[in-house]
Coordinates of C-alpha atoms and ligand atoms in Angstrom, one line a residue:
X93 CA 0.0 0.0 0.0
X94 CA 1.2 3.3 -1.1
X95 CA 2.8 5.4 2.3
X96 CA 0.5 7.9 1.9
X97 CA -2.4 5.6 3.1
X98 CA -0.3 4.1 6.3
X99 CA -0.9 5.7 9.8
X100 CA 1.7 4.8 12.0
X101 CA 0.8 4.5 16.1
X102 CA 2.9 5.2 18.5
X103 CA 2.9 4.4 22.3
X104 CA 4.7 5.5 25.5
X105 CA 5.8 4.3 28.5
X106 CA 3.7 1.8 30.9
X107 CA 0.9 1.4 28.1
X108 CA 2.0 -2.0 27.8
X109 CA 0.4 -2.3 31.3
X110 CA -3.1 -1.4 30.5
X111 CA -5.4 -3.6 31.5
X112 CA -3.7 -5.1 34.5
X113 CA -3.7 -1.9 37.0
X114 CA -5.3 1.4 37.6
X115 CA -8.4 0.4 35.5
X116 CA -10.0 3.3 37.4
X117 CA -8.2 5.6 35.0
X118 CA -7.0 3.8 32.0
X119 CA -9.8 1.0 31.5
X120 CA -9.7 -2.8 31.4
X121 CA -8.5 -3.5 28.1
X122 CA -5.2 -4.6 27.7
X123 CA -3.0 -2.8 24.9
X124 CA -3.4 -6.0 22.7
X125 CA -7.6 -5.9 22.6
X126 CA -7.4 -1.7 22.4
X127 CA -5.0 -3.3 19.0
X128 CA -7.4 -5.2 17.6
X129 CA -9.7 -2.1 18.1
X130 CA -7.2 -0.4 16.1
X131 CA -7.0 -2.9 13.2
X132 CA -10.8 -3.4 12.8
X133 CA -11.6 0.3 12.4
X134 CA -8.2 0.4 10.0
X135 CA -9.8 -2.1 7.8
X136 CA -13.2 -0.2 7.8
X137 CA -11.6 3.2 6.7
X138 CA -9.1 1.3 3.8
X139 CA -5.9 2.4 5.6
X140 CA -2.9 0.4 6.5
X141 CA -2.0 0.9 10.3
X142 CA 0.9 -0.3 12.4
X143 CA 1.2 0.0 15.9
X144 CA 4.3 0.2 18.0
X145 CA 5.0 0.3 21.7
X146 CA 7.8 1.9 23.8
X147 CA 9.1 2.3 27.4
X148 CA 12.2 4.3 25.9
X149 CA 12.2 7.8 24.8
X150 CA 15.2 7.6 22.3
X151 CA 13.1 5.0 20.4
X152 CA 10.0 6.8 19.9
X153 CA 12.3 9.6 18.8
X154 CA 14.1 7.5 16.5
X155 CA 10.4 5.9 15.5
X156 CA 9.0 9.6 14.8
X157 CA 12.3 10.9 13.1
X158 CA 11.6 7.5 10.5
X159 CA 8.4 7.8 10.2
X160 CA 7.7 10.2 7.2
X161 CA 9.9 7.5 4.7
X162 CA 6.7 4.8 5.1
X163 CA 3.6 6.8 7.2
X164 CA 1.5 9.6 5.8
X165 CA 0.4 10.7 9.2
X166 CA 0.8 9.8 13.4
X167 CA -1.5 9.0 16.0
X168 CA 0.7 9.3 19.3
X169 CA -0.2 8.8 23.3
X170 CA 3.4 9.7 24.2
X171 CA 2.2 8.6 27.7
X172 CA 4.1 10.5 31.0
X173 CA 6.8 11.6 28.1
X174 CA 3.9 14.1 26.8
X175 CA 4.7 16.2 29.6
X176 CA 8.3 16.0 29.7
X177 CA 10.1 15.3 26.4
X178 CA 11.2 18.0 24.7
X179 CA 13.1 15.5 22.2
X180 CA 9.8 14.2 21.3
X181 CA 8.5 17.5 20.6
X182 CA 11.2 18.2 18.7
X183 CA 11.5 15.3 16.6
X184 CA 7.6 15.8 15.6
X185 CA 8.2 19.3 15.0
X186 CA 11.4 18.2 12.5
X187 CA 9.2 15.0 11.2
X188 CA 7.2 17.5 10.0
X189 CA 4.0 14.7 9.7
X190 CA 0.9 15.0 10.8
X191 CA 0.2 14.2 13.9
X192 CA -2.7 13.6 16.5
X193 CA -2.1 13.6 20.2
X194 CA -4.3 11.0 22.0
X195 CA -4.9 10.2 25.5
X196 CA -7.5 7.4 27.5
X197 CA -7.9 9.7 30.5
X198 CA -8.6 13.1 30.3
X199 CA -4.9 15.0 31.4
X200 CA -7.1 18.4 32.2
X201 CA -8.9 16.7 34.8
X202 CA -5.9 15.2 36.5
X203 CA -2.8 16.2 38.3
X204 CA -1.1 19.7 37.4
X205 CA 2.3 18.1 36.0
X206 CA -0.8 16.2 33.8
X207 CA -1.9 19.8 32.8
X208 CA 0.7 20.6 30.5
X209 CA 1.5 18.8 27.2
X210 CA 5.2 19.9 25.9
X211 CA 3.7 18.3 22.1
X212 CA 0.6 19.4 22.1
X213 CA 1.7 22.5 19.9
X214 CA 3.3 20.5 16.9
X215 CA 0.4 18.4 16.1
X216 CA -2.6 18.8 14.8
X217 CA -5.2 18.5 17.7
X218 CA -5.0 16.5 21.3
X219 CA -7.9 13.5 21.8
X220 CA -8.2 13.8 25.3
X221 CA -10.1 11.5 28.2
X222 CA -12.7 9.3 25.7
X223 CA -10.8 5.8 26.6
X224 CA -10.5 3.4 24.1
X225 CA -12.4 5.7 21.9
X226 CA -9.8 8.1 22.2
X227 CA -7.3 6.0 19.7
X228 CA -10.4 5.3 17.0
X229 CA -11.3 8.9 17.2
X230 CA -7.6 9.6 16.8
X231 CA -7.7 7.5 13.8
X232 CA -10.6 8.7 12.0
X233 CA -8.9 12.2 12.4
X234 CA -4.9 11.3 11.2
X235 CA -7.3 9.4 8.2
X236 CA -8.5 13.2 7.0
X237 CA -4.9 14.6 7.1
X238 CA -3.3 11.4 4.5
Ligands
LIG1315 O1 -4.3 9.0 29.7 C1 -3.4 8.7 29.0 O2 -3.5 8.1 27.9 C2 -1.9 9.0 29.4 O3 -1.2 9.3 28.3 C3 -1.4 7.8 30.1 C4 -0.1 7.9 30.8 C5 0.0 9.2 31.7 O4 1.3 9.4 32.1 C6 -0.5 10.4 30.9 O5 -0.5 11.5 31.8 C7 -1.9 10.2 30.4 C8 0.2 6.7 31.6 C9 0.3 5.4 30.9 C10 0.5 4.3 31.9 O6 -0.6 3.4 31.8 C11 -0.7 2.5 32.8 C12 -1.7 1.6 32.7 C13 -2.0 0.7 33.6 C14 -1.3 0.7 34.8 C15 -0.3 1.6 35.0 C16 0.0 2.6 34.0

């Protein structure tokens, strides 16, 4: 399929934990059924997705900084590193795709560190508190901008 019809996902840190604690916050799916989520919606709009996962900040850079060659656009929960990586922000900002920032919870109602989103002003919009809905919304979105 040609790039321009791929959407690449990226996750941050700890989401590979969903579903097993806090699912006060974040839910009781588990990253692998929020996935399959993913992929079923994918195959209903006619794009090509792929999904990555990543506790480490230097490979979500390196993942953003790669991703124009095969994605036409980014859906990204950066996770805890949404309020404290300026790399990340950086490396969208260079990438130059774009980009929609998704969350499960909503980071307005939460802690003040939460509050503040160092990417929020290099992508296109922030998804913010709708749960699993919150990554198919993010898609349908990203979809409009390949
Ligand atoms: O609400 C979101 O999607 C967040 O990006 C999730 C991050 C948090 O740091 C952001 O402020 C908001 C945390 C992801 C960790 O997820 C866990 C899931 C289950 C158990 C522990 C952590």
């Amino acid at each position: 399929m040609a790039k321009k019809k791929k959407v690449l996902i990226l996750n941050g840190p700890n989401l590979n934990l969903l579903g097993k604690r806090q699912p006060e916050i974040y839910g009781r799916l588990t990253l692998e059924q929020i996935n399959r989520k993913i992929h079923a919606l994918a195959k209903e709009l006619g794009v090509e997705v792929e999904i990555r996962q990543s506790n480490s900040e230097g490979e979500l850079v390196n993942w953003v900084q790669e991703s124009p060659k095969q994605f036409g656009a980014l859906v990204i929960n950066a996770a805890a590193y949404t309020h404290s990586s300026v790399a990340l922000r950086d490396a969208l900002a260079a990438a130059g795709i774009p980009a929609v920032e998704v969350h499960i919870s909503n980071i307005h109602k939460r802690e003040e560190f939460r509050k503040q989103s160092l990417i929020a002003e290099v992508v296109i919009g922030q998804i913010t508190g709708f749960g699993v809905q919150s990554y198919l919304l993010g898609l349908r979105a990203a979809v409009e901008y390949l």
